[in-house]
Coordinates of C-alpha atoms and ligand atoms in Angstrom, one line a residue:
X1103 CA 101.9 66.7 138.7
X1104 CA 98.3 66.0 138.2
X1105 CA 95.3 68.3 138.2
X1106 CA 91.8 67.6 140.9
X1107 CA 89.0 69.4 140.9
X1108 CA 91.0 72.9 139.8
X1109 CA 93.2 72.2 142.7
X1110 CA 96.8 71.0 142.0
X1111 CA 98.1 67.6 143.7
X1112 CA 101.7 67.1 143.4
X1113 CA 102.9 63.5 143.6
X1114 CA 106.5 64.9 144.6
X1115 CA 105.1 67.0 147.8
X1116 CA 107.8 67.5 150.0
X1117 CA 107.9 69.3 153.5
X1118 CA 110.3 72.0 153.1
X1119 CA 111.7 74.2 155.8
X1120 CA 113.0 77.5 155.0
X1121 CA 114.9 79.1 157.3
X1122 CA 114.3 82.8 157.7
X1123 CA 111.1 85.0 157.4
X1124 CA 112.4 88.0 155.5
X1125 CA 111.2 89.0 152.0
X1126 CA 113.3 86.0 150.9
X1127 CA 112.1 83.6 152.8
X1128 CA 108.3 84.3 153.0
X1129 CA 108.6 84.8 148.5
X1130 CA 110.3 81.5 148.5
X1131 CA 108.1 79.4 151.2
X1132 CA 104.9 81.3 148.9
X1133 CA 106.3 79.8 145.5
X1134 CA 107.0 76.6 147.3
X1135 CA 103.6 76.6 148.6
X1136 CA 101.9 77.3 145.4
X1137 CA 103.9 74.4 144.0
X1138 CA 102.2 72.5 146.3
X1139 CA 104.8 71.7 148.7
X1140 CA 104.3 70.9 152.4
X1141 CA 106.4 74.6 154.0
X1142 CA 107.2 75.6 157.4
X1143 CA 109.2 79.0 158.0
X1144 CA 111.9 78.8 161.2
X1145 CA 112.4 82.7 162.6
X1146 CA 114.1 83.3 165.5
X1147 CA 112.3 86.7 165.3
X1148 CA 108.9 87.7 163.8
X1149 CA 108.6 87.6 160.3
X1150 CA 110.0 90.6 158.5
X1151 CA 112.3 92.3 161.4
X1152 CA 115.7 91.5 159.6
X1153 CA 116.8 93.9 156.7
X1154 CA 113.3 93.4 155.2
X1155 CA 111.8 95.8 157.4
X1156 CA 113.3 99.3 157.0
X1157 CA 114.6 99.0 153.4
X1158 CA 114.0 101.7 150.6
X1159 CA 111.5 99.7 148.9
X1160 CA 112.5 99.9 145.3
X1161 CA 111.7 97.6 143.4
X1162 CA 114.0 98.6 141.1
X1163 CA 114.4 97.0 137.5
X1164 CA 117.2 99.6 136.7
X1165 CA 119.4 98.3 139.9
X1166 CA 121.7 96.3 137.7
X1167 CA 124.7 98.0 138.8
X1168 CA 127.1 95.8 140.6
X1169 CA 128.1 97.8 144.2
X1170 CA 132.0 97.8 143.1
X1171 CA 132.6 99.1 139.7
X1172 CA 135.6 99.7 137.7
X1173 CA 138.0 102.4 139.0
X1174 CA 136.3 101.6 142.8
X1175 CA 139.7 101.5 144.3
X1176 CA 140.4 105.2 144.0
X1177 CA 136.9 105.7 145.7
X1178 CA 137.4 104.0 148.3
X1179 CA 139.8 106.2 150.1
X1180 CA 137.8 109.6 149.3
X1181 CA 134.6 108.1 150.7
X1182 CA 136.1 105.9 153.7
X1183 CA 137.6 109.1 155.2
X1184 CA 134.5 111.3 154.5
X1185 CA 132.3 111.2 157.4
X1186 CA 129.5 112.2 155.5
X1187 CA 130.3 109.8 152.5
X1188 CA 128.0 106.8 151.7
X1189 CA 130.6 104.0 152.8
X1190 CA 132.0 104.2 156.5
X1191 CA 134.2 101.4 157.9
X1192 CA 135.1 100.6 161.3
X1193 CA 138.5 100.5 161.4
X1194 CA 138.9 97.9 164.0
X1195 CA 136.7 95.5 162.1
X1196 CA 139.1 95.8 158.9
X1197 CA 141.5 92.5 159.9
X1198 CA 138.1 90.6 159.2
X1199 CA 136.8 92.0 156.0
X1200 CA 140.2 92.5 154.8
X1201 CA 139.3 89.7 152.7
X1202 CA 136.0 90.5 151.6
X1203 CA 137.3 93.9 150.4
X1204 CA 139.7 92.6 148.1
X1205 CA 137.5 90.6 146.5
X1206 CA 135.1 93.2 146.4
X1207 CA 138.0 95.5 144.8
X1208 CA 138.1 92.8 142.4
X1209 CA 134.9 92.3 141.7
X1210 CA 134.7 95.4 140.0
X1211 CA 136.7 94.7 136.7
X1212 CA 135.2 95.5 133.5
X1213 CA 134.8 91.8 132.3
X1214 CA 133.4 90.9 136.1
X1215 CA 130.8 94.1 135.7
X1216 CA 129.6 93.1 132.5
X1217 CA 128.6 89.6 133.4
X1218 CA 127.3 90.8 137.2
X1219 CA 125.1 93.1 135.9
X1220 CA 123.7 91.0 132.9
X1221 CA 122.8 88.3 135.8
X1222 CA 121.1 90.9 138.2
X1223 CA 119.0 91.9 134.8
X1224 CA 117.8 88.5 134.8
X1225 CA 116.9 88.9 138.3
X1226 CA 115.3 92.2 138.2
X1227 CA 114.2 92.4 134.9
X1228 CA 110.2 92.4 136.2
X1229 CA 110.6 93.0 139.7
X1230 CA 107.2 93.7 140.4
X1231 CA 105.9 91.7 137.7
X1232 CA 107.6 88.3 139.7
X1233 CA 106.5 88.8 142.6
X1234 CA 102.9 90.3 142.1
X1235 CA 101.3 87.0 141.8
X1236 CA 101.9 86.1 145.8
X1237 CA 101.1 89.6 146.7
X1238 CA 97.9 89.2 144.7
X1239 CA 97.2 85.8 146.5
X1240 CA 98.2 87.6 149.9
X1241 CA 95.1 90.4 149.4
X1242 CA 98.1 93.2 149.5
X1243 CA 98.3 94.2 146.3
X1244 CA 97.8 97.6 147.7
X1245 CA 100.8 97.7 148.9
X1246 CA 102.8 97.8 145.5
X1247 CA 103.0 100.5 143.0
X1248 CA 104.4 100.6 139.7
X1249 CA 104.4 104.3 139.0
X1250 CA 108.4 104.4 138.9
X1251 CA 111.5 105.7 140.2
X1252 CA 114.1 109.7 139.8
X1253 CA 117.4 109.6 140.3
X1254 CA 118.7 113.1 140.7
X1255 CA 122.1 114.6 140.6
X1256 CA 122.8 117.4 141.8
X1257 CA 125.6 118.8 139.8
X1258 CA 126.4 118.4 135.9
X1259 CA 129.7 116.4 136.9
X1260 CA 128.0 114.1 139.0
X1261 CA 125.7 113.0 136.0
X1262 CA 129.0 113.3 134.1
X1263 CA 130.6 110.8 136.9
X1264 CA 127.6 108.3 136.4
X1265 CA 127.1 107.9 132.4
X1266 CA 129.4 104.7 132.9
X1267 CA 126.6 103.2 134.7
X1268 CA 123.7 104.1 132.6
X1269 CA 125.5 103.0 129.6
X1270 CA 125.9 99.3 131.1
X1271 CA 122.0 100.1 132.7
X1272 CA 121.4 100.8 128.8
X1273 CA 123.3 97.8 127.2
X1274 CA 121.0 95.7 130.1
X1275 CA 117.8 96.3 128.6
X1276 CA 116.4 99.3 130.7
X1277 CA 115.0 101.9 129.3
X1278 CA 114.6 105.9 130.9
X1279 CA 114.0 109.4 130.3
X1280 CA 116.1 112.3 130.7
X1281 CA 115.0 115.1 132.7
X1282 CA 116.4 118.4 132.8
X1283 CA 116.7 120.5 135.3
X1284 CA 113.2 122.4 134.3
X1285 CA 111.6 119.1 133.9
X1286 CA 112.8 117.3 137.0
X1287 CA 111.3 120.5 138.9
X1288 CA 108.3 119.9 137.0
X1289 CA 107.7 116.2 137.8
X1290 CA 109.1 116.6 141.4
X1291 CA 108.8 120.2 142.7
X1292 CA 110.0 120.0 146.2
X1293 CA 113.4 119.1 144.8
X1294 CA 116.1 121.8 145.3
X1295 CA 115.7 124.5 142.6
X1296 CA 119.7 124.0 142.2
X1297 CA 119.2 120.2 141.2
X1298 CA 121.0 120.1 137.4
X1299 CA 118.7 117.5 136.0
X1300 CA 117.5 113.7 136.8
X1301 CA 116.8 110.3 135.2
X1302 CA 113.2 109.1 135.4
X1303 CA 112.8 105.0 135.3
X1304 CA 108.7 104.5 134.8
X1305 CA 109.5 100.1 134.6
X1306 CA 110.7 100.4 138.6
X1307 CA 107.9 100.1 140.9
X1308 CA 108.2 100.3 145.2
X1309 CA 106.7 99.0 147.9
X1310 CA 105.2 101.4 150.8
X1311 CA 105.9 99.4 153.3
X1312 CA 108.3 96.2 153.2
X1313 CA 107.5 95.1 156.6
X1314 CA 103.8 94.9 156.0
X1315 CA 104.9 93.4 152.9
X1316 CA 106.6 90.3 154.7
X1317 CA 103.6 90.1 157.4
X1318 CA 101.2 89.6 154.6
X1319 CA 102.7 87.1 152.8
X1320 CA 103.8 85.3 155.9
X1321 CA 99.7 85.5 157.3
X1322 CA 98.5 83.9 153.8
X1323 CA 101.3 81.3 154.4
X1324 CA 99.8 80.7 157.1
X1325 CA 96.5 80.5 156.1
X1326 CA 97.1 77.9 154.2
X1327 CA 98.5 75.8 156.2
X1328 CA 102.2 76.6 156.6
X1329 CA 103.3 76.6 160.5
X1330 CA 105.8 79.1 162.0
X1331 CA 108.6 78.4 164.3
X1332 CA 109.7 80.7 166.3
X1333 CA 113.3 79.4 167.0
X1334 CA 117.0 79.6 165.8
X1335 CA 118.1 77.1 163.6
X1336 CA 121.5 76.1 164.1
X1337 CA 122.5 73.2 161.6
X1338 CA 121.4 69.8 160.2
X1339 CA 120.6 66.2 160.5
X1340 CA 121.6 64.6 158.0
X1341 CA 121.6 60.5 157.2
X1342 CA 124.2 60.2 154.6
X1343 CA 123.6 63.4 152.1
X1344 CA 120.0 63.1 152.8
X1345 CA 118.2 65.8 154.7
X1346 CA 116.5 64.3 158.0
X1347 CA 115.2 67.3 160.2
X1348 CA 116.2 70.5 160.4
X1349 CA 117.9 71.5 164.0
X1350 CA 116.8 74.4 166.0
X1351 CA 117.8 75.6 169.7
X1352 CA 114.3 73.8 170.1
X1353 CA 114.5 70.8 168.8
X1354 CA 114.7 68.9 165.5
X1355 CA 112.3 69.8 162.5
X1356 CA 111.8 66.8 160.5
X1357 CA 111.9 68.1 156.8
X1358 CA 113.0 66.8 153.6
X1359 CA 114.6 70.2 152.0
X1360 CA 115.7 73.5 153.6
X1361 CA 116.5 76.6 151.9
X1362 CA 118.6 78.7 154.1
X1363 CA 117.7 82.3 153.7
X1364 CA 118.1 84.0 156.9
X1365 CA 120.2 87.0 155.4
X1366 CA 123.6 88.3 156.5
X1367 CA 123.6 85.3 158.9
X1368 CA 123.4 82.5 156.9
X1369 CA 127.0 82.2 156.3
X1370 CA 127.2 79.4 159.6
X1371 CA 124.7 77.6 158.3
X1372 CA 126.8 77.2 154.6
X1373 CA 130.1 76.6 155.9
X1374 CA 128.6 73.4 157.9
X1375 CA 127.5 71.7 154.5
X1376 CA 130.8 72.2 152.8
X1377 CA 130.1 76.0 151.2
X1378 CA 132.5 78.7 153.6
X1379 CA 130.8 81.6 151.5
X1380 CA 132.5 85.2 151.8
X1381 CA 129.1 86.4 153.2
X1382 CA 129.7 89.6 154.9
X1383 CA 127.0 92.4 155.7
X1384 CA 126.7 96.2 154.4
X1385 CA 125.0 97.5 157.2
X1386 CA 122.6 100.6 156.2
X1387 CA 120.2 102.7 158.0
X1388 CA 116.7 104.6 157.7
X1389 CA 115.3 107.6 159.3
X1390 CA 111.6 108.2 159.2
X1391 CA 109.8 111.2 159.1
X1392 CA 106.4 110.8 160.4
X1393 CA 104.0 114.4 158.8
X1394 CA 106.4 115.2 156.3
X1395 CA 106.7 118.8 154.7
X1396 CA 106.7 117.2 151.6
X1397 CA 105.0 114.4 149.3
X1398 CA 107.2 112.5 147.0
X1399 CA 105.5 111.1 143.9
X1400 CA 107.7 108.3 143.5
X1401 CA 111.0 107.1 145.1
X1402 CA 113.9 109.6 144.7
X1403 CA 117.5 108.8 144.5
X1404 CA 120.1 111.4 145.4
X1405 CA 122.8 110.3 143.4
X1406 CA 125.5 111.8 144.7
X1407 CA 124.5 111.5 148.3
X1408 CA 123.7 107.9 147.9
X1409 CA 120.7 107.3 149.4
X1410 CA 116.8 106.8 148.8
X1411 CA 113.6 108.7 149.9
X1412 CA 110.7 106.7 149.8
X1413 CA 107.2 108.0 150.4
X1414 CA 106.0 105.5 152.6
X1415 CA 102.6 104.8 154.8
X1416 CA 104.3 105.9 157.8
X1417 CA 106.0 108.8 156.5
X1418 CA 109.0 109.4 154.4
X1419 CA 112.1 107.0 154.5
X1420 CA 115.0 108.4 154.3
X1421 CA 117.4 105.1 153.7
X1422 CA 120.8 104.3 152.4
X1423 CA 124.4 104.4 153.3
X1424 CA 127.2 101.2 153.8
X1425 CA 128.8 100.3 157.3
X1426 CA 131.4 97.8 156.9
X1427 CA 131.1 96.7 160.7
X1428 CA 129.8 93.5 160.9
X1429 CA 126.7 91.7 162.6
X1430 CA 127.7 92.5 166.4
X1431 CA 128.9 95.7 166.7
X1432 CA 126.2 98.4 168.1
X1433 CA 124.2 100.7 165.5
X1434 CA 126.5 104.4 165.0
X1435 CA 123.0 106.7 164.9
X1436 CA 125.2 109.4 163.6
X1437 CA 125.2 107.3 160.2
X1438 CA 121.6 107.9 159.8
X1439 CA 121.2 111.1 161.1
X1440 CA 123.7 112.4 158.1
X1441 CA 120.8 110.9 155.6
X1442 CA 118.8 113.7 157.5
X1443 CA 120.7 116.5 156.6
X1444 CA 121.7 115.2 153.2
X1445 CA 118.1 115.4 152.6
X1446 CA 117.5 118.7 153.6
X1447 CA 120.2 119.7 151.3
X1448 CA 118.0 117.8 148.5
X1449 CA 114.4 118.5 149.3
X1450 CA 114.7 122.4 151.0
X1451 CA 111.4 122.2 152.8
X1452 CA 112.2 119.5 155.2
X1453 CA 112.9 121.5 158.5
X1454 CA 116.4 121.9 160.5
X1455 CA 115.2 120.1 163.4
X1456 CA 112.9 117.7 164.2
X1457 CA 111.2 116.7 167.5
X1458 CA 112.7 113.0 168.1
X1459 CA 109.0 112.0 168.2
X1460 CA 108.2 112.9 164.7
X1461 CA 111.4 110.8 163.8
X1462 CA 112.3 106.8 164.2
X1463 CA 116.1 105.8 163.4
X1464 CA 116.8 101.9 161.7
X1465 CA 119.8 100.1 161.2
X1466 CA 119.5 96.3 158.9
X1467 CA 122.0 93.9 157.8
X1468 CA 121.9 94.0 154.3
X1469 CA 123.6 90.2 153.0
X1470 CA 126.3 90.7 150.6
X1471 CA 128.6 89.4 148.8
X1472 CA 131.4 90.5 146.5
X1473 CA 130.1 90.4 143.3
X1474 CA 126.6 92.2 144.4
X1475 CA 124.9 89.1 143.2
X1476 CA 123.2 86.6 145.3
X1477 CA 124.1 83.0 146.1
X1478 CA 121.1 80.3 144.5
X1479 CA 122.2 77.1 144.6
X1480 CA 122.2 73.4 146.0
X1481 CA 124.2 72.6 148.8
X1482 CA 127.6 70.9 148.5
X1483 CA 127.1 68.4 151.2
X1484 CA 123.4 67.5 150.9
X1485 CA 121.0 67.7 147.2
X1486 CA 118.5 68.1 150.2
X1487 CA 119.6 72.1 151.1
X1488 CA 119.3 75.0 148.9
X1489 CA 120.6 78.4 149.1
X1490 CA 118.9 81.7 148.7
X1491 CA 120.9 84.0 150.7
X1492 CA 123.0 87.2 149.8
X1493 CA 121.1 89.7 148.2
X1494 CA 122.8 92.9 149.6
X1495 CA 120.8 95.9 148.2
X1496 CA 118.3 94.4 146.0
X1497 CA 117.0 92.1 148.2
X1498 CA 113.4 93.6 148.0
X1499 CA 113.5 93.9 144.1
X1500 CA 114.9 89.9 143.7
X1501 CA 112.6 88.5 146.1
X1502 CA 110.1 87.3 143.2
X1503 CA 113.0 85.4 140.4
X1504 CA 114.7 84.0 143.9
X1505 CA 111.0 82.5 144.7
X1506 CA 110.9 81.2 141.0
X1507 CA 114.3 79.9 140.9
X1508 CA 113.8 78.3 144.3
X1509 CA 110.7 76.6 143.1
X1510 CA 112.1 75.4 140.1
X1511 CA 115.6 74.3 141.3
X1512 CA 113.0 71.9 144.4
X1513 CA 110.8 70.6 141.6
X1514 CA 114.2 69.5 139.7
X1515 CA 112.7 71.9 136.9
X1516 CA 115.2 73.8 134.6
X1517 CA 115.4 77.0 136.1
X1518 CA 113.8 80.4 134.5
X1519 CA 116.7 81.9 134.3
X1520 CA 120.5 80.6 134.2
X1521 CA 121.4 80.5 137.9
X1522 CA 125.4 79.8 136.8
X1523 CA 126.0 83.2 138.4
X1524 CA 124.9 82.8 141.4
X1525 CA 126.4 79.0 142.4
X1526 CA 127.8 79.0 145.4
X1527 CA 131.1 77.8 144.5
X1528 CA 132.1 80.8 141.9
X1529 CA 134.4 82.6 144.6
X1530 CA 137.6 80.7 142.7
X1531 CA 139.1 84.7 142.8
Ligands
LIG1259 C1 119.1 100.8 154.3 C2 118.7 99.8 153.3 C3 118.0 100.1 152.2 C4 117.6 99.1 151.3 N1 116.9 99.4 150.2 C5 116.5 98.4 149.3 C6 115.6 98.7 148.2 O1 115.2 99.9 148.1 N2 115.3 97.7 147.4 C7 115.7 96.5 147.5 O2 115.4 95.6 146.7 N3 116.5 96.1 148.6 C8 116.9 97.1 149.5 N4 117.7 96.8 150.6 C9 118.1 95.4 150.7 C10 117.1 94.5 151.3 O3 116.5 95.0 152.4 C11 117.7 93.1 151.6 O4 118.4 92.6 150.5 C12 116.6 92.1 151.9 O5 115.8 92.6 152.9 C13 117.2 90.8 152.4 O6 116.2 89.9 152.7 P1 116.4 88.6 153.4 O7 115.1 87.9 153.6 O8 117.5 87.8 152.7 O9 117.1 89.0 154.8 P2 116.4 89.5 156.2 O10 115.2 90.4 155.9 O11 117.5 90.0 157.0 O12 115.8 88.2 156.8 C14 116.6 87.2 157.4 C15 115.8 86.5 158.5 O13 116.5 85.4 158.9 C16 116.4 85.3 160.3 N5 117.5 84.5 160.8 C17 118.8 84.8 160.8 N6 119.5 83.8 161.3 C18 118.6 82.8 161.7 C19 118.8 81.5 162.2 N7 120.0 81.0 162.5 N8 117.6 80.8 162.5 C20 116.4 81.4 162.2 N9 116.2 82.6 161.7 C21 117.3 83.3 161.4 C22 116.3 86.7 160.8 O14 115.7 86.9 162.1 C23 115.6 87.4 159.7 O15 114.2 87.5 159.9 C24 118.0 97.7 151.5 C25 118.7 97.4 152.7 C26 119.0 98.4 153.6 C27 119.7 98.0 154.9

C-alpha cells in the first residue's frame, strides 16, 4: 500500500462484488471500500429490506450466548407445544430441518458452548466500537447509542433458570450490574411493579433504526463510487478457481472476489462452490407501536418471554420469537401479535387494544446456523469467493468484526481475530 496526498492508493485494488445489501453486506462493501477496493453491492431488493430491517437493534456485547445451550433438549418439547412460547415449529416443515435440529441439539454441549461463546466474544466484544467508524463516515452517527441494555425477569426462578448463562456471559469478559426489584423500577419505571429484579449491561449499545442504518451506509457507498445492482445473483463464472464475473438473472458482473452475504439465502450460492452449509433460517417477527404509552430508556429484554423492546424512531419495537418454517412458507401474524400481549404483561401501560393503524407487523429471516456462530471464510472451490453469511440473532451487533475480518481475509492480512470458528467446513458433527 502506499500513501498520496493523505489519500490511500492500493496497488492490490480489486473489484469486489458482494452479494447482498443487508447490515452485512453494506459493513463489508464499507470496510472493503475504505481499503480501497473497487465494490459493487448485487440486491435483488433495496438495500436493508432482508432481516436488517425490523431487527431489535441491539448491539449487544453481552449476546454471547450460543441459541442451544446445555440441557436444550428438555426445552424443546415445553416451548414447541406452547403456543405462546418463544420457539414455534411448523410441523410439516420438520422432515427438512430434521437435520438442522439435531445438530443444533448438539450444538449445545458444554465443551461446544464454551468455545461458541468465547468466539461470539470475539465478535461482539466492541460492537459499537467496530462498526462506528463507517457510521461516522456515513454522517449517521446519530443513529447509534451506547447508553446500554436490561434484561428483566420476571420471577426469582427465572433469574434462578438463567445464572448458567451469566456465569459463561461472566467468564466472557462482560461485565453488569444487578438490579433489584426496587432499582429496576427505579431505572425503568414503566416496568411491571411485580418484575423480581433485572440485569443492567451499560457496554451494549442499539441502533434506533436498523433500516436507516443500512440506507445510510449503502448512500455513502455510493457516494463514493460504489454502483448498485439491483438483480439476483445466481452463481459464478469461474476460469479454473479463478473468479471471472459474478452471474445475475441480468447478466454477468465482471469481478475479481465476491463475498456472498445475502443472509438466510446464501446457502445456494455455497453448495455451488463445494460448501453444502446447514444454513437454515429462524424466522422472527416485530410489532411496532407508533405513539407509545411509554418511553423506554434503553432496550429491554423480557427474559422469560423472550423477546426485545426497543425504543425506536418510529415507535417502540416489540421483536423476538423463533419460527422454524423455512424461507417460503407465508408469515403466521399470530406469532407477532403474542409479543403484543407478552408486552402488556411486562410494561402495564401499553393498552389492550390498539387501532391496526397505530400498529405495523414484520416478519425477517434471521441466517442461522447450528452453532449460533456465523460462517467467515474462503470458498472451497475458488480463493476468489468469501463468505460472510449466517449470523442468526446477532447479525446487527457482528456487522462491524465481520467487515474487519472481511477486509483483512481480501487484503490476505492476518485476520483480527481467529476466524477458526467460523470456517465453513467445521460441521464434521
Ligand atoms: C425479530 C428479529 C430480531 C433481531 N434482533 C437483533 C438484534 O437486536 N441485534 C442483532 O444484532 N441482530 C438481531 N437480529 C438478527 C439480525 O437482524 C440479522 O442477523 C441480520 O440482519 C442479518 O443481516 P444480513 O445482512 O446477513 O441479512 P439480510 O439483512 O437478510 O440481508 C440479506 C440480503 O441479501 C439479499 N439477497 C438474498 N439472496 C440474494 C441473491 N441471490 N441475490 C441478490 N441478493 C440476495 C436480500 O434481498 C437481502 O437484502 C434480529 C433478527 C430478527 C428477525
Amino acid at each position: 500500500m502506499a500513501a498520496s496526498g493523505g489519500n490511500t492508493v492500493r496497488r492490490d485494488r480489486r473489484k469486489v462484488g458482494v452479494i447482498g445489501a443487508g447490515i452485512i453486506g453494506v459493513a463489508v462493501a464499507s470496510a472493503l471500500q475504505r481499503d480501497g477496493h473497487e465494490v459493487f453491492l448485487v440486491d435483488r431488493d433495496a438495500p436493508g429490506r432482508g432481516a436488517s430491517f425490523g431487527n431489535a437493534g441491539l448491539f449487544g456485547t453481552s449476546s454471547v450466548v450460543p441459541m442451544s445451550m446445555p440441557g436444550v433438549i428438555h426445552q424443546l418439547p415445553a416451548w414447541l407445544t406452547d403456543p405462546l412460547g418463544p420457539l414455534a415449529l411448523r410441523w410439516t416443515y420438520l422432515p427438512w430441518i430434521a437435520g438442522w435440529l439435531l445438530r443444533y441439539v448438539a450444538a449445545g454441549r458444554a465443551d461446544r458452548v464454551e468455545h461458541q461463546a468465547r468466539a461470539l466474544r470475539g465478535m461482539l466484544g466492541r460492537a459499537v466500537d467496530n462498526l462506528a467508524p463507517l457510521v461516522e463516515a456515513a454522517e449517521a452517527t446519530a443513529l447509534l447509542h451506547r447508553n446500554g441494555s436490561l434484561f428483566v425477569y420476571r420471577s426469582p426462578k427465572g433469574f434462578a433458570k438463567d445464572r448458567r448463562a451469566w456465569e459463561l456471559r461472566a467468564r466472557n469478559g462482560v461485565a453488569w450490574e444487578e438490579l433489584d426489584a426496587a432499582r429496576l423500577r427505579q431505572f425503568e419505571p414503566s416496568l411491571a411493579a411485580d418484575c423480581a429484579g433485572g440485569i443492567l449491561v451499560r457496554a451494549n449499545g442499539h441502533t434506533s433504526d436498523p433500516f436507516q442504518l443500512v440506507t445510510h451506509l449503502a448512500r455513502h457507498l455510493v457516494k463514493q463510487g460504489a454502483a448498485i445492482h439491483r438483480s439476483a445473483a445466481t452463481g459464478f463464472a469461474l476460469d479454473g478457481d479463478r473468479l471471472r464475473a459474478i452471474r445475475t438473472a441480468e447478466g454477468d458482473i465482471p469481478a475479481d472476489a465476491a463475498v456472498v452475504a445475502a443472509g438466510a439465502f446464501s446457502r445456494p450460492l455455497a453448495r455451488q462452490l463445494g460448501d453444502p452449509l446447514p444454513l437454515e433460517t429462524e424466522r422472527g417477527y416485530h410489532v411496532m407501536l407508533r405513539d407509545p404509552e411509554i418511553a423506554l430508556g434503553v432496550p429491554t429484554a423480557d427474559q422469560e418471554g423472550k423477546f426485545m423492546a426497543t425504543p425506536m424512531a418510529g415507535g417502540l419495537r416489540l421483536a423476538g420469537t423463533v419460527e422454524l418454517a423455512g424461507l417460503a412458507a407465508p408469515p403466521d401474524w399470530q406469532r407477532a401479535r403474542i409479543l403484543l400481549r407478552q408486552a402488556r404483561g411486562l410494561f402495564p401501560a401499553l393498552l389492550d387494544h390498539y387501532p391496526e393503524e397505530r400498529l405495523s407487523l414484520w416478519m425477517g429471516h434471521r441466517p442461522a446456523l447450528p452453532d449460533s456462530l456465523p460462517v467467515i471464510d474462503r470458498s472451497r472451490r475458488s480463493p476468489d469467493v468469501f463468505y460472510a453469511f449466517g449470523h442468526g440473532h446477532v447479525g446487527m451487533a457482528s456487522s462491524g468484526m465481520t467487515a474487519i475480518l472481511l477486509a483483512d481475509l481480501i487484503a490476505g492480512r492476518p485476520p483480527t481475530i481467529d476466524i477458526a470458528p467460523f470456517r465453513a467446513n467445521r460441521f464434521a458433527w
